[in-house]
JSON list of C-alpha atoms in Angstrom, two decimals:
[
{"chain": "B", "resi": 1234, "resn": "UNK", "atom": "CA", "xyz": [0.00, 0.00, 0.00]},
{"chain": "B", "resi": 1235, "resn": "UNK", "atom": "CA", "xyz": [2.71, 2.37, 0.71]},
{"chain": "B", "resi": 1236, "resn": "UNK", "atom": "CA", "xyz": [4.22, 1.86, -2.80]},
{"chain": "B", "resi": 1237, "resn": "UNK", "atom": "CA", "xyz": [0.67, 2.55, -4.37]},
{"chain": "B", "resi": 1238, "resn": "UNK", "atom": "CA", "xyz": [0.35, 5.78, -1.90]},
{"chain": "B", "resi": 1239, "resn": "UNK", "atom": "CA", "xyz": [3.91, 6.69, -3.18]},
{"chain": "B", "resi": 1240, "resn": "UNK", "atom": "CA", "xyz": [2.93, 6.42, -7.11]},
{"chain": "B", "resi": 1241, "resn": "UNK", "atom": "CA", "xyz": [-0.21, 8.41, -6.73]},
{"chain": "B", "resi": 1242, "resn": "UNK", "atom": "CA", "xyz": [1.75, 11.26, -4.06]},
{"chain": "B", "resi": 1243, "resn": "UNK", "atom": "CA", "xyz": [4.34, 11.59, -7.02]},
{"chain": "B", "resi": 1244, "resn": "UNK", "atom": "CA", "xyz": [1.93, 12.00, -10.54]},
{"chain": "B", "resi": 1245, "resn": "UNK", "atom": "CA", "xyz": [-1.42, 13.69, -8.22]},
{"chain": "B", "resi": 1246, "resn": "UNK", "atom": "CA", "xyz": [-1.85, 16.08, -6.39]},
{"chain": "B", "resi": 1247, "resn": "UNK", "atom": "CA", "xyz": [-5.24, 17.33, -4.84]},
{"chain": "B", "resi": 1248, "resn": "UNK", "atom": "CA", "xyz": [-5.93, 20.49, -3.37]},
{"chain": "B", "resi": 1249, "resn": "UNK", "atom": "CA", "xyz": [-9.32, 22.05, -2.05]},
{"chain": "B", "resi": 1250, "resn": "UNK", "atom": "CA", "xyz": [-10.32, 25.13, -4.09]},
{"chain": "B", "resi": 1251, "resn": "UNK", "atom": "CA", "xyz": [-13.55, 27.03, -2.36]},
{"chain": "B", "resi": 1252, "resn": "UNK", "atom": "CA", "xyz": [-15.15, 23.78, -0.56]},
{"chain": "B", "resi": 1253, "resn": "UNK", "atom": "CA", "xyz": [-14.53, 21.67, -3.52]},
{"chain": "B", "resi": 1254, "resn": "UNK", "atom": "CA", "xyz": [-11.69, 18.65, -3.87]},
{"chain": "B", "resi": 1255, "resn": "UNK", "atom": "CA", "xyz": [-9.88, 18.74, -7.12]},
{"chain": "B", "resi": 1256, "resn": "UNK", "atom": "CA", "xyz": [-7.12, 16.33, -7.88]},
{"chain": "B", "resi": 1257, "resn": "UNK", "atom": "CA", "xyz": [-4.91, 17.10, -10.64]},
{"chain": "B", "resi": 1258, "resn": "UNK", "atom": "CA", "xyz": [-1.94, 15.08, -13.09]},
{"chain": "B", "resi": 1259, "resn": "UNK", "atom": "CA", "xyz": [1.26, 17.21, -11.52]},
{"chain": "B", "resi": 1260, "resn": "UNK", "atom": "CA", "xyz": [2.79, 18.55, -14.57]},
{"chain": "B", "resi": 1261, "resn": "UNK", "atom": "CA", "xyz": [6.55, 19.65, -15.54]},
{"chain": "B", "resi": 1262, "resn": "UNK", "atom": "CA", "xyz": [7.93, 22.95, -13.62]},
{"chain": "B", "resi": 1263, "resn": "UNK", "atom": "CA", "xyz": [7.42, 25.92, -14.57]},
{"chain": "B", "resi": 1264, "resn": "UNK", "atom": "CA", "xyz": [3.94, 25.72, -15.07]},
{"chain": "B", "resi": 1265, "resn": "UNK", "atom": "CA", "xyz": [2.98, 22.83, -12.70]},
{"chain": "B", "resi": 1266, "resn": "UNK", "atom": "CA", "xyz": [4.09, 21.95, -9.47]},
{"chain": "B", "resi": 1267, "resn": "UNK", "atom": "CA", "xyz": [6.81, 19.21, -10.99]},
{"chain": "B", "resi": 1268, "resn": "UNK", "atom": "CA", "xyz": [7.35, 15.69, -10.74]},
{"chain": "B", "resi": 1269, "resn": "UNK", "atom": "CA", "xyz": [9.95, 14.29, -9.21]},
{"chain": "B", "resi": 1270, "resn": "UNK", "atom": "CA", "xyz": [13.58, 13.62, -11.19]},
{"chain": "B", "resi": 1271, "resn": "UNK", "atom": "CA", "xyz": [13.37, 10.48, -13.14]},
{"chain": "B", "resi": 1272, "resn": "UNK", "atom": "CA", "xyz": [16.00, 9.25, -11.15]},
{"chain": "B", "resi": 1273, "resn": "UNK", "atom": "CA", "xyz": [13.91, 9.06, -8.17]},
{"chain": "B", "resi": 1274, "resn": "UNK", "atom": "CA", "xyz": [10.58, 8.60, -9.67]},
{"chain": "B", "resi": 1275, "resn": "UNK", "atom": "CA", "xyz": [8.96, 5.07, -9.08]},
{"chain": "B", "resi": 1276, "resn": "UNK", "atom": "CA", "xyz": [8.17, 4.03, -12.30]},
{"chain": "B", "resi": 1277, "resn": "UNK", "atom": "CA", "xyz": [6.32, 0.91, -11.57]},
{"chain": "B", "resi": 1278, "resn": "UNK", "atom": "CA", "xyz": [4.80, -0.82, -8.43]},
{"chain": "B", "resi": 1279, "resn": "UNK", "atom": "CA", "xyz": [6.57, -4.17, -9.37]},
{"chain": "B", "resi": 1280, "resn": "UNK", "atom": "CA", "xyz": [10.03, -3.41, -9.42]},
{"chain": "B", "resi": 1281, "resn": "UNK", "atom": "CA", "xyz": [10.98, -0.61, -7.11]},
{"chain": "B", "resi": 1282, "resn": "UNK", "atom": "CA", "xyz": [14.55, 0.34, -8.51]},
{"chain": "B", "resi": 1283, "resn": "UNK", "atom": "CA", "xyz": [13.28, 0.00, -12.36]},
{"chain": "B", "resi": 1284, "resn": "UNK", "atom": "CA", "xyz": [13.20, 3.59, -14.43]},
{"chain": "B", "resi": 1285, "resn": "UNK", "atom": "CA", "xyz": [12.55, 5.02, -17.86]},
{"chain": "B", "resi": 1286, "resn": "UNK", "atom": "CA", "xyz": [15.63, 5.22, -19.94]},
{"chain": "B", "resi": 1287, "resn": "UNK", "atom": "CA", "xyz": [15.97, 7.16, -23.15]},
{"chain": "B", "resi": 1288, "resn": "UNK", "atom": "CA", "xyz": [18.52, 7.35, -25.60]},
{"chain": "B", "resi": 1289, "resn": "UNK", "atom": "CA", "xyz": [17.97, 8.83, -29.33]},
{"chain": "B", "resi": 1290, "resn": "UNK", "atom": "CA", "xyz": [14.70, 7.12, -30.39]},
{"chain": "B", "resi": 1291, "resn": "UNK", "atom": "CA", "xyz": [14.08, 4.42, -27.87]},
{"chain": "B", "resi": 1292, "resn": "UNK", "atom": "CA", "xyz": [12.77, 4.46, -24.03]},
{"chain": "B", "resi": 1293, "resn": "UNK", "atom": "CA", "xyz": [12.01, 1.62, -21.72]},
{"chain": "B", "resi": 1294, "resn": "UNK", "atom": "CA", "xyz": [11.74, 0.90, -18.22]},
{"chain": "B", "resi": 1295, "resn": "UNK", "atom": "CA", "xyz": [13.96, -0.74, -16.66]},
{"chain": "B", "resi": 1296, "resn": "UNK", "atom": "CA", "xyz": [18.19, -0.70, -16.04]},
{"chain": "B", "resi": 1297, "resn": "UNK", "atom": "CA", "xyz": [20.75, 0.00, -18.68]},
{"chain": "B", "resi": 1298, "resn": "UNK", "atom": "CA", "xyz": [23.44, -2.57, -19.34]},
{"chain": "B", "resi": 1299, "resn": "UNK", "atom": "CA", "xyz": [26.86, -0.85, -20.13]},
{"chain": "B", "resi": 1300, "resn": "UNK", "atom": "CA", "xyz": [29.40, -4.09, -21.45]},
{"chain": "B", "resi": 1301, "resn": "UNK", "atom": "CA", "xyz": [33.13, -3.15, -22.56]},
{"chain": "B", "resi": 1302, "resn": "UNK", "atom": "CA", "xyz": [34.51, -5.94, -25.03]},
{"chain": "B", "resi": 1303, "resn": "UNK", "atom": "CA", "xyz": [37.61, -6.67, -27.04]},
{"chain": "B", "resi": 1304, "resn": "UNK", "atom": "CA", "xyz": [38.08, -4.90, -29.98]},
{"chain": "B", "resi": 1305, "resn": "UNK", "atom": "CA", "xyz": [41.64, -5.88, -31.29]},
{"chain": "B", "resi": 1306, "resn": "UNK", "atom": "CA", "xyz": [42.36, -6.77, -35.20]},
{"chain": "B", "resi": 1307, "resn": "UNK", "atom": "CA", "xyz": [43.20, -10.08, -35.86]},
{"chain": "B", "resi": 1308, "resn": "UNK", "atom": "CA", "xyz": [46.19, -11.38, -36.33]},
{"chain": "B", "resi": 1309, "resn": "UNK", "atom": "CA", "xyz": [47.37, -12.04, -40.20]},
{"chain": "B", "resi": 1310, "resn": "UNK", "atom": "CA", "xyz": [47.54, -15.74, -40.51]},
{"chain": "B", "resi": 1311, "resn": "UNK", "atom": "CA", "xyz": [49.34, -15.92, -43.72]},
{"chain": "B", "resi": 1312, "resn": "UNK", "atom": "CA", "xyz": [46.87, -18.13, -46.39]},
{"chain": "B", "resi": 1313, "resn": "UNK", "atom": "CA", "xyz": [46.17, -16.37, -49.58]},
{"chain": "B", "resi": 1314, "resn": "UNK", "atom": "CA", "xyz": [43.10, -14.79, -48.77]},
{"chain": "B", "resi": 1315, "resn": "UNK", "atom": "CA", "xyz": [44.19, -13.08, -45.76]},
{"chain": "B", "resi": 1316, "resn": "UNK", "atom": "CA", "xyz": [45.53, -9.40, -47.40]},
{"chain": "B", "resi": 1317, "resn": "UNK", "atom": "CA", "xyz": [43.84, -7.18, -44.61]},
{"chain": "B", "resi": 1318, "resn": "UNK", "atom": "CA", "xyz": [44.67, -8.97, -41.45]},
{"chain": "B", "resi": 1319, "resn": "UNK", "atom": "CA", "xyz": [41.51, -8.71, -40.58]},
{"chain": "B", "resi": 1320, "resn": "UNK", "atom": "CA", "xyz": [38.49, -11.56, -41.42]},
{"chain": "B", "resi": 1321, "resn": "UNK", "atom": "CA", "xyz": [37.77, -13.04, -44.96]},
{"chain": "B", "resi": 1322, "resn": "UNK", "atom": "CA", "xyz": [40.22, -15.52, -44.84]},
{"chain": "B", "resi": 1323, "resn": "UNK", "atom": "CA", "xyz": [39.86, -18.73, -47.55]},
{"chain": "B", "resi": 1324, "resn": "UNK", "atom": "CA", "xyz": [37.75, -20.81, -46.60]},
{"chain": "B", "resi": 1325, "resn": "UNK", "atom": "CA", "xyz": [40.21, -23.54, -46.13]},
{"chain": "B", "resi": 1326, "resn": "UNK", "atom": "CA", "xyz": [41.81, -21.73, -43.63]},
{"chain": "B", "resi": 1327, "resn": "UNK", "atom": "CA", "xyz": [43.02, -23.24, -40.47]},
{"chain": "B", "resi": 1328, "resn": "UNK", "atom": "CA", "xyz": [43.18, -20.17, -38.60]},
{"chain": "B", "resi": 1329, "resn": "UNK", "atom": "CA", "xyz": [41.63, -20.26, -35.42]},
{"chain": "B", "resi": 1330, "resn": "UNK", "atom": "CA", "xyz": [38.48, -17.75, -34.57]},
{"chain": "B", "resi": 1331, "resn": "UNK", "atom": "CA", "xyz": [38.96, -14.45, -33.63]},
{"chain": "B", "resi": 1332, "resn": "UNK", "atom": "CA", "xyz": [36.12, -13.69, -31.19]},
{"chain": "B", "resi": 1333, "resn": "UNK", "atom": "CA", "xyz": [35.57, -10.03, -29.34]},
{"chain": "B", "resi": 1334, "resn": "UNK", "atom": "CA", "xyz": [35.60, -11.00, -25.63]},
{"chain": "B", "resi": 1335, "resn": "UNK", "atom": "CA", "xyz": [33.63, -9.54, -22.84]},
{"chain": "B", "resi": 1336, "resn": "UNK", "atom": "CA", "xyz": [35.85, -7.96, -20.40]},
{"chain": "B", "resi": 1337, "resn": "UNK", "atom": "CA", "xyz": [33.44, -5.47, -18.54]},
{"chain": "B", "resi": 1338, "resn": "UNK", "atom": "CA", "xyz": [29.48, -5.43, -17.92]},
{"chain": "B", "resi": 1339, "resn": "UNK", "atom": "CA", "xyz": [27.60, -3.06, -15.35]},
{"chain": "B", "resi": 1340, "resn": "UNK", "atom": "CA", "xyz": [24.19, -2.59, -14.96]},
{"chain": "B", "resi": 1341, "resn": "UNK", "atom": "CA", "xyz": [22.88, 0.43, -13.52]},
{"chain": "B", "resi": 1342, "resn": "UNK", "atom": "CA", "xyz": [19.79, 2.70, -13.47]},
{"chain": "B", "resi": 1343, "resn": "UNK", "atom": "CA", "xyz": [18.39, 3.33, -16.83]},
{"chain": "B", "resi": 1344, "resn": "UNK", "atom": "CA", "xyz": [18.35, 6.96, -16.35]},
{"chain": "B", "resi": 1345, "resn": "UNK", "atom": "CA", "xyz": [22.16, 6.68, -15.97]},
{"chain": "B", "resi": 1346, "resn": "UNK", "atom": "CA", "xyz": [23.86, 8.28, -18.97]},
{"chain": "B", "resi": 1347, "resn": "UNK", "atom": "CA", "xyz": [26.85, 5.86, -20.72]},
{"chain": "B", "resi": 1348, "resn": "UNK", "atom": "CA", "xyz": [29.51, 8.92, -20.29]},
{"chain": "B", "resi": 1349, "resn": "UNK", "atom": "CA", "xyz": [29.04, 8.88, -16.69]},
{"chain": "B", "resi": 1350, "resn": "UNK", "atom": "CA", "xyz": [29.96, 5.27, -16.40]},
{"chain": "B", "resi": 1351, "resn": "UNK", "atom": "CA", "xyz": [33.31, 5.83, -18.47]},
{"chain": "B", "resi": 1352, "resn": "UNK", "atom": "CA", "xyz": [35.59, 6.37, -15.66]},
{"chain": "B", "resi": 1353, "resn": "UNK", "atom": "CA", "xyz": [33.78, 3.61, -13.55]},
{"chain": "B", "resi": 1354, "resn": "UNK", "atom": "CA", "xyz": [34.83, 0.91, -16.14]},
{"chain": "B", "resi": 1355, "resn": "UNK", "atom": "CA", "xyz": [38.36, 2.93, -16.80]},
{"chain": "B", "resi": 1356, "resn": "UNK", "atom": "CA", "xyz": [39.00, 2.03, -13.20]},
{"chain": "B", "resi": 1357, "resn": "UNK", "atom": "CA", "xyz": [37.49, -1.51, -12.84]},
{"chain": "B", "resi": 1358, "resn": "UNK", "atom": "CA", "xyz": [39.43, -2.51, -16.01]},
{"chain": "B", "resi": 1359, "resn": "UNK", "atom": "CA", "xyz": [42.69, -1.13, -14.94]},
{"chain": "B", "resi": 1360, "resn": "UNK", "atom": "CA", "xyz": [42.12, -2.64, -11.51]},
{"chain": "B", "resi": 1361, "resn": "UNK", "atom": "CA", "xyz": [41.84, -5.52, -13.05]},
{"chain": "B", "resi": 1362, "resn": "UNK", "atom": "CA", "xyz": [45.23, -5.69, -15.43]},
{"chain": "B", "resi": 1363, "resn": "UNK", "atom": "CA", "xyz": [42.70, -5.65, -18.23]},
{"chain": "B", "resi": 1364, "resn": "UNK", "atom": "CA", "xyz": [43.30, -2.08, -19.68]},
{"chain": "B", "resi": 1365, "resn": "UNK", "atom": "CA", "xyz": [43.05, -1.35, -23.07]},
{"chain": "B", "resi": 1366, "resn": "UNK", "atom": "CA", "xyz": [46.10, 0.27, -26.08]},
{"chain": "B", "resi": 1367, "resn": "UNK", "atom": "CA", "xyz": [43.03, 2.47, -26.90]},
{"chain": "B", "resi": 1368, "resn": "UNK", "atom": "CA", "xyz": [38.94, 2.97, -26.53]},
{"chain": "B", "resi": 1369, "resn": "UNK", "atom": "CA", "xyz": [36.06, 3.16, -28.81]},
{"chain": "B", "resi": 1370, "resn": "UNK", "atom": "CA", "xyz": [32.43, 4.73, -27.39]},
{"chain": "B", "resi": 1371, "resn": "UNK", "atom": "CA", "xyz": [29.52, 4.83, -28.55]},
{"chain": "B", "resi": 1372, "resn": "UNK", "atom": "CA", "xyz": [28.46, 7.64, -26.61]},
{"chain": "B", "resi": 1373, "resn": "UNK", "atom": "CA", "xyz": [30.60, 10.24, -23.80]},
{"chain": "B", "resi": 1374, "resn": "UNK", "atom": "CA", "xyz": [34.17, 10.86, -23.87]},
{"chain": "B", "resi": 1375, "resn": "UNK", "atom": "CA", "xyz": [36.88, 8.41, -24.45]},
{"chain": "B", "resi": 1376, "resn": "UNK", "atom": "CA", "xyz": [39.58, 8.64, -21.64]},
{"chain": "B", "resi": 1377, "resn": "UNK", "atom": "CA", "xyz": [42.39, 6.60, -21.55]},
{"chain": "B", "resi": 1378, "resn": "UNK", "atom": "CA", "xyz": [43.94, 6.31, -18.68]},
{"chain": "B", "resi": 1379, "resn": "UNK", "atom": "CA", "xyz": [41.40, 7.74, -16.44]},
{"chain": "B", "resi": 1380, "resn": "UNK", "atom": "CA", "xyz": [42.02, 11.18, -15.82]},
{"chain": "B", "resi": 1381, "resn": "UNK", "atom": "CA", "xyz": [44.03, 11.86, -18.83]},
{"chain": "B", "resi": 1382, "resn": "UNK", "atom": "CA", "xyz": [43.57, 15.36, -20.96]},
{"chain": "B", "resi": 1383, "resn": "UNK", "atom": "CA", "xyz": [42.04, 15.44, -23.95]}
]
């Protein structure tokens, strides 16, 4: 019940206008009384720490799963059809696979932005003995080491 009273205390609110109750959606400030951050905005009654995420195009609610992986070229393996060093190999080959590996996943609040988390896996990886020659994001500022000027 206390969840419920939460939801409704956080989108309503009611107020008594000349004898009469009126409850109304709260709106975005300036012109209504605002809503609470997302951050801190129960967004459903079944999972307590789940929020709306957005990023370009898409929302949910939910988390937001940042993973770091390998990203290295692969090694030349010397058959004719391997110019690039990279994959298209003959298809004879007896090169081994190539995979990207996982080396990093966090999950966090969806309303979490991905450059806020750089740093956080910076440090983790480099904690680890898992740092990388260099970084590729998809979104925020690529740091490398942590702390480093751009």
């Amino acid at each position: 019940m206390d969840v419920l009273r939460r939801v409704l205390v956080q989108n309503y609110t009611r107020a008594i206008t000349g004898g009469k109750e009126v409850i109304k959606r709260r709106e975005k400030e300036p012109d209504g009384d605002g809503l609470p951050p997302g951050h801190a905005r129960i967004a459903s009654p079944y999972d307590l720490d789940a929020r709306w995420g957005v990023k370009r195009d898409t929302f949910w609610l939910g988390y937001k799963l940042h993973v770091t992986e390998t990203c290295d070229d692969e090694p030349c393996c010397g058959c004719a059809g391997d110019r690039t060093g990279r994959r298209g190999h003959d298809k004879d080959c007896a090169a081994p696979a190539f995979p990207n590996l996982i080396t990093h996943v966090a999950t966090t609040d969806a309303t979490v932005p991905d450059s806020q988390m750089t740093g956080v896996i910076c440090g983790d990886l480099a904690a680890k003995n898992l740092a990388p020659g260099r970084s590729y994001l998809d979104a925020g500022l690529p740091r490398w080491p942590p702390g480093a000027s751009r």
